[in-house]
PDB file of C-alpha atoms in Angstrom:
ATOM      1  CA  MET R   1       0.000   0.000   0.000  1.00 51.00           C
ATOM      2  CA  GLU R   2       2.908   2.363   0.655  1.00 67.00           C
ATOM      3  CA  ASP R   3       3.382   2.400  -3.118  1.00 66.00           C
ATOM      4  CA  CYS R   4       0.177   4.452  -3.209  1.00 87.00           C
ATOM      5  CA  PHE R   5       1.555   7.050  -0.802  1.00 97.00           C
ATOM      6  CA  GLU R   6       2.162  10.382  -2.490  1.00 98.00           C
ATOM      7  CA  HIS R   7       5.097  12.433  -1.224  1.00 98.00           C
ATOM      8  CA  LYS R   8       5.019  16.186  -1.783  1.00 98.00           C
ATOM      9  CA  THR R   9       6.566  19.361  -0.446  1.00 98.00           C
ATOM     10  CA  VAL R  10       4.223  22.193   0.498  1.00 98.00           C
ATOM     11  CA  VAL R  11       5.494  25.682   1.319  1.00 98.00           C
ATOM     12  CA  VAL R  12       3.815  26.859   4.541  1.00 97.00           C
ATOM     13  CA  ASN R  13       4.827  29.723   6.831  1.00 95.00           C
ATOM     14  CA  GLY R  14       8.129  30.047   5.002  1.00 95.00           C
ATOM     15  CA  ILE R  15       9.118  26.400   5.549  1.00 98.00           C
ATOM     16  CA  ASN R  16       9.161  23.475   3.122  1.00 98.00           C
ATOM     17  CA  MET R  17       6.891  20.879   4.662  1.00 98.00           C
ATOM     18  CA  HIS R  18       7.230  17.280   3.541  1.00 98.00           C
ATOM     19  CA  VAL R  19       3.780  15.685   3.434  1.00 98.00           C
ATOM     20  CA  VAL R  20       2.620  12.160   2.665  1.00 98.00           C
ATOM     21  CA  GLU R  21      -0.906  11.669   1.347  1.00 98.00           C
ATOM     22  CA  ALA R  22      -3.131   8.776   0.316  1.00 98.00           C
ATOM     23  CA  GLY R  23      -6.794   8.310  -0.491  1.00 97.00           C
ATOM     24  CA  GLN R  24      -9.732  10.529  -1.377  1.00 97.00           C
ATOM     25  CA  GLY R  25     -12.475  11.898   0.853  1.00 97.00           C
ATOM     26  CA  PRO R  26     -12.657  13.854   4.105  1.00 97.00           C
ATOM     27  CA  VAL R  27      -9.172  14.807   5.356  1.00 98.00           C
ATOM     28  CA  ILE R  28      -7.624  13.098   8.368  1.00 98.00           C
ATOM     29  CA  LEU R  29      -4.559  15.010   9.555  1.00 98.00           C
ATOM     30  CA  PHE R  30      -2.023  12.798  11.347  1.00 99.00           C
ATOM     31  CA  ILE R  31       0.412  14.571  13.700  1.00 99.00           C
ATOM     32  CA  HIS R  32       3.488  12.616  14.824  1.00 98.00           C
ATOM     33  CA  GLY R  33       5.640  12.914  17.947  1.00 98.00           C
ATOM     34  CA  PHE R  34       9.279  12.383  18.944  1.00 98.00           C
ATOM     35  CA  PRO R  35      11.360  10.570  17.826  1.00 98.00           C
ATOM     36  CA  GLU R  36       8.925   9.913  15.032  1.00 98.00           C
ATOM     37  CA  LEU R  37       8.084  11.044  11.498  1.00 98.00           C
ATOM     38  CA  TRP R  38       5.102  10.837   9.150  1.00 98.00           C
ATOM     39  CA  TYR R  39       6.202   7.194   8.878  1.00 98.00           C
ATOM     40  CA  SER R  40       4.834   6.401  12.352  1.00 98.00           C
ATOM     41  CA  TRP R  41       1.374   6.576  10.760  1.00 98.00           C
ATOM     42  CA  ARG R  42       2.060   4.206   7.835  1.00 98.00           C
ATOM     43  CA  HIS R  43      -0.465   1.616   9.074  1.00 98.00           C
ATOM     44  CA  GLN R  44      -3.148   4.246   9.636  1.00 98.00           C
ATOM     45  CA  ILE R  45      -2.551   6.038   6.330  1.00 98.00           C
ATOM     46  CA  SER R  46      -3.149   2.917   4.251  1.00 98.00           C
ATOM     47  CA  PHE R  47      -6.155   1.900   6.360  1.00 98.00           C
ATOM     48  CA  VAL R  48      -8.050   5.203   6.227  1.00 98.00           C
ATOM     49  CA  ALA R  49      -7.220   5.616   2.519  1.00 97.00           C
ATOM     50  CA  LYS R  50      -8.988   2.291   1.866  1.00 97.00           C
ATOM     51  CA  HIS R  51     -11.971   3.411   3.929  1.00 97.00           C
ATOM     52  CA  GLY R  52     -12.906   6.594   2.106  1.00 97.00           C
ATOM     53  CA  TYR R  53     -10.668   9.217   3.698  1.00 97.00           C
ATOM     54  CA  ARG R  54      -7.780  11.361   2.546  1.00 98.00           C
ATOM     55  CA  ALA R  55      -4.841  10.830   4.892  1.00 98.00           C
ATOM     56  CA  VAL R  56      -2.431  13.757   5.298  1.00 98.00           C
ATOM     57  CA  ALA R  57       0.708  13.101   7.351  1.00 98.00           C
ATOM     58  CA  PRO R  58       3.407  15.783   7.452  1.00 98.00           C
ATOM     59  CA  ASP R  59       6.877  15.762   8.927  1.00 98.00           C
ATOM     60  CA  LEU R  60       6.552  18.580  11.475  1.00 98.00           C
ATOM     61  CA  ARG R  61       9.013  21.475  11.439  1.00 98.00           C
ATOM     62  CA  GLY R  62      12.456  20.261  12.469  1.00 98.00           C
ATOM     63  CA  PHE R  63      11.724  16.645  11.528  1.00 98.00           C
ATOM     64  CA  GLY R  64      12.568  14.390   8.598  1.00 98.00           C
ATOM     65  CA  ASP R  65      12.378  15.920   5.153  1.00 98.00           C
ATOM     66  CA  THR R  66      10.727  19.178   6.274  1.00 98.00           C
ATOM     67  CA  THR R  67      13.246  21.998   5.931  1.00 98.00           C
ATOM     68  CA  GLY R  68      13.548  25.755   6.236  1.00 97.00           C
ATOM     69  CA  VAL R  69      13.626  26.314  10.004  1.00 96.00           C
ATOM     70  CA  SER R  70      16.795  27.232  11.878  1.00 95.00           C
ATOM     71  CA  LYS R  71      17.346  24.388  14.323  1.00 96.00           C
ATOM     72  CA  ASP R  72      19.729  26.624  16.288  1.00 95.00           C
ATOM     73  CA  ASP R  73      16.779  28.570  17.675  1.00 97.00           C
ATOM     74  CA  PRO R  74      14.370  26.629  19.954  1.00 98.00           C
ATOM     75  CA  SER R  75      12.056  29.654  20.028  1.00 98.00           C
ATOM     76  CA  LYS R  76      11.004  28.710  16.473  1.00 98.00           C
ATOM     77  CA  PHE R  77       9.403  25.501  17.788  1.00 98.00           C
ATOM     78  CA  THR R  78       6.492  26.677  19.927  1.00 98.00           C
ATOM     79  CA  SER R  79       3.023  25.173  19.651  1.00 98.00           C
ATOM     80  CA  LEU R  80       1.783  28.443  18.161  1.00 98.00           C
ATOM     81  CA  GLN R  81       4.206  28.131  15.247  1.00 98.00           C
ATOM     82  CA  VAL R  82       3.622  24.420  14.699  1.00 98.00           C
ATOM     83  CA  VAL R  83      -0.161  24.861  14.802  1.00 98.00           C
ATOM     84  CA  GLY R  84       0.324  27.758  12.396  1.00 98.00           C
ATOM     85  CA  ASP R  85       2.140  25.425  10.000  1.00 98.00           C
ATOM     86  CA  LEU R  86      -0.698  22.906  10.142  1.00 98.00           C
ATOM     87  CA  VAL R  87      -3.445  25.492   9.653  1.00 98.00           C
ATOM     88  CA  GLU R  88      -1.620  26.874   6.634  1.00 98.00           C
ATOM     89  CA  LEU R  89      -1.038  23.334   5.328  1.00 98.00           C
ATOM     90  CA  LEU R  90      -4.767  22.602   5.528  1.00 98.00           C
ATOM     91  CA  ASN R  91      -5.652  25.937   3.924  1.00 98.00           C
ATOM     92  CA  THR R  92      -3.257  25.111   1.082  1.00 98.00           C
ATOM     93  CA  ILE R  93      -4.036  21.470   0.344  1.00 97.00           C
ATOM     94  CA  ALA R  94      -7.722  21.358   1.312  1.00 97.00           C
ATOM     95  CA  PRO R  95      -9.048  24.902   0.873  1.00 97.00           C
ATOM     96  CA  LYS R  96     -12.658  23.739   0.477  1.00 95.00           C
ATOM     97  CA  GLU R  97     -12.700  21.721   3.704  1.00 95.00           C
ATOM     98  CA  GLU R  98     -13.755  23.970   6.519  1.00 95.00           C
ATOM     99  CA  LYS R  99     -13.000  21.302   9.148  1.00 97.00           C
ATOM    100  CA  VAL R 100     -10.879  18.156   9.199  1.00 98.00           C
ATOM    101  CA  PHE R 101     -10.407  15.111  11.388  1.00 98.00           C
ATOM    102  CA  VAL R 102      -7.217  15.022  13.466  1.00 98.00           C
ATOM    103  CA  VAL R 103      -5.170  12.206  15.029  1.00 99.00           C
ATOM    104  CA  GLY R 104      -2.159  12.996  17.235  1.00 98.00           C
ATOM    105  CA  HIS R 105       0.430  11.005  19.186  1.00 98.00           C
ATOM    106  CA  ASP R 106       3.039  12.063  21.763  1.00 98.00           C
ATOM    107  CA  TRP R 107       4.163  15.606  20.855  1.00 98.00           C
ATOM    108  CA  GLY R 108       1.654  15.338  18.025  1.00 98.00           C
ATOM    109  CA  ALA R 109      -1.054  14.892  20.671  1.00 98.00           C
ATOM    110  CA  ILE R 110       0.153  18.030  22.471  1.00 98.00           C
ATOM    111  CA  ILE R 111       0.064  19.913  19.164  1.00 98.00           C
ATOM    112  CA  ALA R 112      -3.404  18.493  18.431  1.00 98.00           C
ATOM    113  CA  TRP R 113      -4.719  19.706  21.793  1.00 98.00           C
ATOM    114  CA  ALA R 114      -3.233  23.129  20.992  1.00 98.00           C
ATOM    115  CA  LEU R 115      -4.783  23.115  17.508  1.00 98.00           C
ATOM    116  CA  CYS R 116      -8.184  22.437  19.091  1.00 98.00           C
ATOM    117  CA  LEU R 117      -7.680  25.220  21.652  1.00 98.00           C
ATOM    118  CA  PHE R 118      -6.431  27.791  19.141  1.00 98.00           C
ATOM    119  CA  ARG R 119      -8.596  26.869  16.137  1.00 98.00           C
ATOM    120  CA  PRO R 120     -11.557  24.667  17.116  1.00 98.00           C
ATOM    121  CA  ASP R 121     -13.260  25.905  13.951  1.00 98.00           C
ATOM    122  CA  LYS R 122     -10.798  23.770  11.924  1.00 98.00           C
ATOM    123  CA  VAL R 123     -11.438  20.425  13.661  1.00 98.00           C
ATOM    124  CA  LYS R 124     -14.424  18.081  13.217  1.00 98.00           C
ATOM    125  CA  ALA R 125     -13.232  15.538  15.762  1.00 98.00           C
ATOM    126  CA  LEU R 126      -9.983  14.403  17.392  1.00 98.00           C
ATOM    127  CA  VAL R 127      -8.549  10.999  18.260  1.00 98.00           C
ATOM    128  CA  ASN R 128      -5.580  11.657  20.540  1.00 98.00           C
ATOM    129  CA  LEU R 129      -3.110   9.001  21.555  1.00 98.00           C
ATOM    130  CA  SER R 130      -0.844   8.718  24.562  1.00 98.00           C
ATOM    131  CA  VAL R 131      -0.715  12.254  25.987  1.00 98.00           C
ATOM    132  CA  ALA R 132      -3.737  13.490  27.920  1.00 98.00           C
ATOM    133  CA  PHE R 133      -4.719  17.140  27.844  1.00 98.00           C
ATOM    134  CA  SER R 134      -2.689  19.188  30.305  1.00 96.00           C
ATOM    135  CA  PRO R 135      -4.283  22.429  31.500  1.00 97.00           C
ATOM    136  CA  ARG R 136      -1.931  25.359  31.870  1.00 97.00           C
ATOM    137  CA  ASN R 137      -0.869  26.027  35.446  1.00 97.00           C
ATOM    138  CA  PRO R 138      -0.605  29.821  35.743  1.00 97.00           C
ATOM    139  CA  LYS R 139       1.422  29.562  38.955  1.00 97.00           C
ATOM    140  CA  ARG R 140       4.388  27.471  37.863  1.00 96.00           C
ATOM    141  CA  LYS R 141       6.394  26.917  34.668  1.00 97.00           C
ATOM    142  CA  PRO R 142       6.469  23.337  33.371  1.00 97.00           C
ATOM    143  CA  LEU R 143      10.238  22.848  33.683  1.00 98.00           C
ATOM    144  CA  GLU R 144      10.207  23.963  37.299  1.00 97.00           C
ATOM    145  CA  THR R 145       7.525  21.355  38.012  1.00 96.00           C
ATOM    146  CA  LEU R 146       9.321  18.553  36.151  1.00 97.00           C
ATOM    147  CA  LEU R 147      12.597  19.293  37.921  1.00 97.00           C
ATOM    148  CA  ALA R 148      10.873  19.295  41.315  1.00 96.00           C
ATOM    149  CA  VAL R 149       9.053  16.012  40.663  1.00 95.00           C
ATOM    150  CA  TYR R 150      11.703  14.025  38.775  1.00 96.00           C
ATOM    151  CA  GLY R 151      15.097  15.667  39.242  1.00 97.00           C
ATOM    152  CA  GLU R 152      17.921  16.553  36.862  1.00 96.00           C
ATOM    153  CA  ASP R 153      18.214  13.189  35.090  1.00 96.00           C
ATOM    154  CA  TYR R 154      14.625  13.216  33.842  1.00 97.00           C
ATOM    155  CA  TYR R 155      14.658  13.057  30.049  1.00 97.00           C
ATOM    156  CA  ILE R 156      12.843  16.355  29.425  1.00 97.00           C
ATOM    157  CA  VAL R 157      15.192  18.162  31.816  1.00 97.00           C
ATOM    158  CA  ARG R 158      18.205  16.504  30.167  1.00 97.00           C
ATOM    159  CA  PHE R 159      16.982  17.625  26.739  1.00 98.00           C
ATOM    160  CA  GLN R 160      17.146  21.319  27.676  1.00 98.00           C
ATOM    161  CA  GLU R 161      20.824  22.189  27.089  1.00 97.00           C
ATOM    162  CA  PRO R 162      21.319  22.637  23.326  1.00 97.00           C
ATOM    163  CA  GLY R 163      23.894  20.246  21.927  1.00 97.00           C
ATOM    164  CA  GLU R 164      24.480  18.276  25.124  1.00 97.00           C
ATOM    165  CA  ILE R 165      22.212  15.270  24.588  1.00 97.00           C
ATOM    166  CA  GLU R 166      22.890  15.388  20.837  1.00 97.00           C
ATOM    167  CA  ALA R 167      26.602  14.812  21.579  1.00 97.00           C
ATOM    168  CA  GLU R 168      25.750  11.854  23.809  1.00 96.00           C
ATOM    169  CA  PHE R 169      23.430  10.403  21.155  1.00 97.00           C
ATOM    170  CA  ALA R 170      26.171  10.819  18.526  1.00 96.00           C
ATOM    171  CA  LYS R 171      28.493   8.612  20.587  1.00 95.00           C
ATOM    172  CA  ILE R 172      25.839   5.900  20.794  1.00 95.00           C
ATOM    173  CA  GLY R 173      24.796   6.120  17.136  1.00 96.00           C
ATOM    174  CA  THR R 174      21.533   7.245  15.569  1.00 97.00           C
ATOM    175  CA  LYS R 175      20.085   3.809  14.905  1.00 97.00           C
ATOM    176  CA  LYS R 176      20.829   2.485  18.399  1.00 96.00           C
ATOM    177  CA  VAL R 177      19.276   5.594  19.996  1.00 97.00           C
ATOM    178  CA  LEU R 178      16.120   5.116  17.934  1.00 97.00           C
ATOM    179  CA  GLU R 179      15.984   1.419  18.767  1.00 97.00           C
ATOM    180  CA  LYS R 180      16.244   2.236  22.475  1.00 95.00           C
ATOM    181  CA  PHE R 181      13.483   4.861  22.266  1.00 96.00           C
ATOM    182  CA  LEU R 182      11.109   2.888  20.080  1.00 95.00           C
ATOM    183  CA  SER R 183      11.405  -0.316  22.110  1.00 93.00           C
ATOM    184  CA  TYR R 184      10.993   1.446  25.487  1.00 91.00           C
ATOM    185  CA  CYS R 185       8.089  -0.167  27.305  1.00 89.00           C
ATOM    186  CA  ASN R 186       8.602   0.739  30.933  1.00 91.00           C
ATOM    187  CA  PRO R 187       5.687   2.451  32.697  1.00 95.00           C
ATOM    188  CA  GLY R 188       8.138   4.290  34.945  1.00 93.00           C
ATOM    189  CA  PRO R 189       9.682   7.681  34.128  1.00 94.00           C
ATOM    190  CA  LEU R 190      12.465   7.905  31.562  1.00 94.00           C
ATOM    191  CA  TYR R 191      15.820   8.931  33.016  1.00 95.00           C
ATOM    192  CA  PHE R 192      19.006   9.763  31.114  1.00 94.00           C
ATOM    193  CA  PRO R 193      21.956   9.833  33.545  1.00 94.00           C
ATOM    194  CA  LYS R 194      24.632  12.265  32.322  1.00 92.00           C
ATOM    195  CA  GLY R 195      27.138  10.654  30.001  1.00 89.00           C
ATOM    196  CA  LYS R 196      25.166   7.406  29.880  1.00 89.00           C
ATOM    197  CA  PRO R 197      21.617   8.026  28.667  1.00 89.00           C
ATOM    198  CA  PHE R 198      21.031   4.356  27.860  1.00 91.00           C
ATOM    199  CA  ASP R 199      22.114   1.100  29.491  1.00 86.00           C
ATOM    200  CA  ASP R 200      24.389  -1.359  27.697  1.00 84.00           C
ATOM    201  CA  ASN R 201      21.770  -4.062  27.293  1.00 86.00           C
ATOM    202  CA  PRO R 202      21.358  -5.205  23.708  1.00 88.00           C
ATOM    203  CA  VAL R 203      18.162  -3.987  22.067  1.00 92.00           C
ATOM    204  CA  ILE R 204      15.635  -6.675  21.224  1.00 92.00           C
ATOM    205  CA  LEU R 205      13.234  -5.076  18.794  1.00 95.00           C
ATOM    206  CA  PRO R 206       9.571  -5.828  19.458  1.00 95.00           C
ATOM    207  CA  SER R 207       7.760  -7.957  16.865  1.00 95.00           C
ATOM    208  CA  TRP R 208       5.804  -4.951  15.642  1.00 96.00           C
ATOM    209  CA  LEU R 209       8.976  -3.045  14.701  1.00 96.00           C
ATOM    210  CA  PRO R 210      10.979  -4.792  11.942  1.00 96.00           C
ATOM    211  CA  GLU R 211      14.576  -3.678  11.543  1.00 96.00           C
ATOM    212  CA  LYS R 212      13.971  -2.359   8.024  1.00 96.00           C
ATOM    213  CA  GLU R 213      11.462   0.112   9.476  1.00 96.00           C
ATOM    214  CA  VAL R 214      13.990   1.341  12.042  1.00 97.00           C
ATOM    215  CA  ASP R 215      16.482   1.671   9.167  1.00 97.00           C
ATOM    216  CA  TYR R 216      14.090   4.000   7.317  1.00 97.00           C
ATOM    217  CA  ILE R 217      13.560   6.222  10.375  1.00 98.00           C
ATOM    218  CA  ALA R 218      17.305   6.179  11.148  1.00 98.00           C
ATOM    219  CA  SER R 219      18.150   7.241   7.573  1.00 98.00           C
ATOM    220  CA  LYS R 220      16.040  10.379   8.071  1.00 98.00           C
ATOM    221  CA  TYR R 221      17.476  11.167  11.525  1.00 98.00           C
ATOM    222  CA  GLU R 222      21.020  10.648  10.195  1.00 98.00           C
ATOM    223  CA  LYS R 223      20.284  13.413   7.734  1.00 97.00           C
ATOM    224  CA  ALA R 224      18.180  15.802   9.816  1.00 97.00           C
ATOM    225  CA  GLY R 225      19.610  15.099  13.287  1.00 97.00           C
ATOM    226  CA  PHE R 226      17.749  15.088  16.599  1.00 98.00           C
ATOM    227  CA  THR R 227      17.918  18.823  17.352  1.00 98.00           C
ATOM    228  CA  GLY R 228      14.699  19.797  15.543  1.00 98.00           C
ATOM    229  CA  GLY R 229      12.670  17.335  17.582  1.00 98.00           C
ATOM    230  CA  LEU R 230      14.454  18.162  20.829  1.00 98.00           C
ATOM    231  CA  ASN R 231      13.643  21.848  20.312  1.00 98.00           C
ATOM    232  CA  TYR R 232       9.964  21.097  21.048  1.00 98.00           C
ATOM    233  CA  TYR R 233      11.032  20.183  24.591  1.00 98.00           C
ATOM    234  CA  ARG R 234      13.304  23.236  24.763  1.00 98.00           C
ATOM    235  CA  ALA R 235      10.348  25.500  23.980  1.00 98.00           C
ATOM    236  CA  ILE R 236       8.013  24.191  26.697  1.00 98.00           C
ATOM    237  CA  ASP R 237       8.500  27.119  29.058  1.00 98.00           C
ATOM    238  CA  LEU R 238       8.147  29.535  26.143  1.00 98.00           C
ATOM    239  CA  ASN R 239       4.906  27.749  25.188  1.00 98.00           C
ATOM    240  CA  TRP R 240       3.723  28.355  28.724  1.00 98.00           C
ATOM    241  CA  GLU R 241       4.530  32.074  28.468  1.00 98.00           C
ATOM    242  CA  LEU R 242       2.875  32.498  25.079  1.00 98.00           C
ATOM    243  CA  THR R 243      -0.322  30.641  25.950  1.00 98.00           C
ATOM    244  CA  ALA R 244      -1.309  32.649  29.034  1.00 98.00           C
ATOM    245  CA  ALA R 245      -4.441  33.816  27.177  1.00 98.00           C
ATOM    246  CA  TRP R 246      -5.681  30.200  27.080  1.00 98.00           C
ATOM    247  CA  THR R 247      -5.457  29.600  30.840  1.00 98.00           C
ATOM    248  CA  GLY R 248      -8.688  27.855  31.769  1.00 97.00           C
ATOM    249  CA  ALA R 249      -9.775  27.457  28.138  1.00 98.00           C
ATOM    250  CA  LYS R 250     -11.611  24.251  27.285  1.00 98.00           C
ATOM    251  CA  VAL R 251     -11.122  21.934  24.312  1.00 98.00           C
ATOM    252  CA  LYS R 252     -14.447  22.202  22.506  1.00 97.00           C
ATOM    253  CA  VAL R 253     -14.250  19.500  19.851  1.00 98.00           C
ATOM    254  CA  PRO R 254     -15.418  15.866  20.115  1.00 98.00           C
ATOM    255  CA  VAL R 255     -12.553  13.696  21.403  1.00 98.00           C
ATOM    256  CA  LYS R 256     -11.637  10.045  21.836  1.00 98.00           C
ATOM    257  CA  PHE R 257      -8.516   9.493  23.943  1.00 98.00           C
ATOM    258  CA  ILE R 258      -6.525   6.242  23.717  1.00 98.00           C
ATOM    259  CA  VAL R 259      -3.505   5.238  25.801  1.00 98.00           C
ATOM    260  CA  GLY R 260      -1.612   2.040  26.638  1.00 98.00           C
ATOM    261  CA  ASP R 261      -1.554   1.008  30.282  1.00 97.00           C
ATOM    262  CA  LEU R 262       2.253   0.617  30.125  1.00 97.00           C
ATOM    263  CA  ASP R 263       2.758   4.090  28.644  1.00 98.00           C
ATOM    264  CA  LEU R 264       5.040   6.243  30.786  1.00 96.00           C
ATOM    265  CA  THR R 265       2.767   9.254  30.132  1.00 97.00           C
ATOM    266  CA  TYR R 266      -0.278   7.451  31.555  1.00 98.00           C
ATOM    267  CA  ASN R 267       1.704   6.369  34.624  1.00 97.00           C
ATOM    268  CA  ALA R 268       3.011   9.845  35.452  1.00 95.00           C
ATOM    269  CA  PRO R 269       1.862  11.217  38.842  1.00 95.00           C
ATOM    270  CA  GLY R 270      -1.771  12.342  38.822  1.00 96.00           C
ATOM    271  CA  VAL R 271      -2.541  11.423  35.210  1.00 98.00           C
ATOM    272  CA  LYS R 272      -4.785   8.405  35.875  1.00 98.00           C
ATOM    273  CA  ASP R 273      -6.869  10.343  38.387  1.00 98.00           C
ATOM    274  CA  TYR R 274      -7.108  13.292  35.995  1.00 98.00           C
ATOM    275  CA  VAL R 275      -8.207  11.058  33.109  1.00 98.00           C
ATOM    276  CA  HIS R 276     -10.667   8.886  35.047  1.00 98.00           C
ATOM    277  CA  LYS R 277     -12.042  11.051  37.852  1.00 97.00           C
ATOM    278  CA  GLY R 278     -13.547  13.927  35.911  1.00 97.00           C
ATOM    279  CA  GLY R 279     -10.679  16.404  35.572  1.00 98.00           C
ATOM    280  CA  MET R 280     -10.113  15.781  31.878  1.00 98.00           C
ATOM    281  CA  LYS R 281     -13.840  15.671  31.124  1.00 98.00           C
ATOM    282  CA  LYS R 282     -14.135  19.118  32.744  1.00 98.00           C
ATOM    283  CA  ASP R 283     -11.348  20.530  30.543  1.00 98.00           C
ATOM    284  CA  VAL R 284     -12.438  18.569  27.446  1.00 98.00           C
ATOM    285  CA  PRO R 285     -16.236  18.667  27.780  1.00 98.00           C
ATOM    286  CA  LEU R 286     -16.819  16.815  24.505  1.00 98.00           C
ATOM    287  CA  LEU R 287     -14.575  13.919  25.567  1.00 98.00           C
ATOM    288  CA  GLU R 288     -16.722  11.008  24.422  1.00 98.00           C
ATOM    289  CA  GLU R 289     -14.544   8.011  25.178  1.00 97.00           C
ATOM    290  CA  VAL R 290     -11.356   7.004  26.977  1.00 98.00           C
ATOM    291  CA  VAL R 291      -9.769   3.723  25.847  1.00 98.00           C
ATOM    292  CA  ILE R 292      -7.032   2.007  27.875  1.00 98.00           C
ATOM    293  CA  LEU R 293      -5.201  -0.706  25.919  1.00 98.00           C
ATOM    294  CA  GLU R 294      -3.854  -3.441  28.174  1.00 97.00           C
ATOM    295  CA  ASN R 295      -0.190  -4.471  28.047  1.00 97.00           C
ATOM    296  CA  VAL R 296       0.524  -1.788  25.444  1.00 97.00           C
ATOM    297  CA  GLY R 297       3.306   0.789  25.596  1.00 97.00           C
ATOM    298  CA  HIS R 298       3.890   4.253  24.196  1.00 97.00           C
ATOM    299  CA  PHE R 299       3.989   3.652  20.430  1.00 97.00           C
ATOM    300  CA  LEU R 300       0.502   2.198  20.359  1.00 98.00           C
ATOM    301  CA  GLN R 301      -0.388   3.080  16.763  1.00 98.00           C
ATOM    302  CA  GLU R 302       2.480   0.855  15.636  1.00 98.00           C
ATOM    303  CA  GLU R 303       2.201  -1.792  18.336  1.00 98.00           C
ATOM    304  CA  LYS R 304      -1.552  -2.289  17.880  1.00 98.00           C
ATOM    305  CA  PRO R 305      -2.348  -0.815  14.448  1.00 98.00           C
ATOM    306  CA  ASP R 306      -5.498  -2.854  13.846  1.00 98.00           C
ATOM    307  CA  GLU R 307      -7.066  -1.795  17.140  1.00 98.00           C
ATOM    308  CA  ILE R 308      -6.092   1.856  16.677  1.00 98.00           C
ATOM    309  CA  ASN R 309      -7.376   1.840  13.078  1.00 98.00           C
ATOM    310  CA  LYS R 310     -10.695   0.418  14.237  1.00 98.00           C
ATOM    311  CA  HIS R 311     -11.020   3.085  16.959  1.00 98.00           C
ATOM    312  CA  ILE R 312     -10.205   5.904  14.516  1.00 98.00           C
ATOM    313  CA  HIS R 313     -12.622   4.613  11.891  1.00 98.00           C
ATOM    314  CA  GLU R 314     -15.452   3.987  14.338  1.00 97.00           C
ATOM    315  CA  PHE R 315     -15.149   7.435  15.940  1.00 98.00           C
ATOM    316  CA  PHE R 316     -14.776   9.511  12.783  1.00 98.00           C
ATOM    317  CA  HIS R 317     -17.528   7.574  11.018  1.00 96.00           C
ATOM    318  CA  ARG R 318     -20.008   9.174  13.423  1.00 95.00           C
ATOM    319  CA  PHE R 319     -19.096  12.620  12.120  1.00 94.00           C
ATOM    320  CA  SER R 320     -18.426  11.834   8.470  1.00 80.00           C
ATOM    321  CA  SER R 321     -21.852  12.755   7.164  1.00 64.00           C
ATOM    322  CA  SER R 322     -21.771  16.157   8.863  1.00 45.00           C
ATOM    323  CA  THR R 323     -19.363  19.077   8.523  1.00 40.00           C
TER     324      THR R 323
END
């Protein structure tokens, strides 16, 4: 089916965005995370294309074959800019579609929540994977909170110093780093001790991740590097500053949220209570369903593609006859 994927470059917001498309029909925009690419959605793209939708999966700014952003400047990687890229992409490739369906994972889920906050008029419905909505805390910056809860070795804290973690990754090798990330299935927090971000244990790739697929992702990261993706983490406090106007704002689009029970994001302090005891429903009033996949880790759209495809199709089908 990947033979039917169409690769194109679309100029949006002064950057050259690499986009993969397949199928005809209502648009489903797929937003990837880190360390991912459009390629993380390959199973979903072919599925929705066969079921009457037009899949659109870009490499976000800083990732893969998307070019034109200075990776030396983390301030170019805020949610406002990335959402701006996606809005302009939709305006360019689907000018007649007032609203589209959206699916996000990891950082892509964070961007999808932001897209729904900033431009709910553009979104028919959202299926978000892995990262629950996180309301802005006006009293404390995110990094301050993460440092207090997890300490200096926590991966997001370790990602902050430009060039530092990149140098450590370079010593390990791009492919090995990606293998370690993509096979991570520990519900506990991810720590990167200085000078030794990963243990020496050999990587046993899970059955759902063939080596040739890691090779494809690694070939793109060899070329583009990790800095673009890491800059999303480096802009989290700036995101917080720039989004003060949305403190207390609610996500007003229909949502299905799916997460694996072994996902480190789901097992972070307070997340389960927030998701299941009414906090998320208060912030996302049109949250229609929460799905917990058992014995499933972070990269659920690749680990359980058939289940995820079914959930996406079932949810969006409800809205497909309306605008």
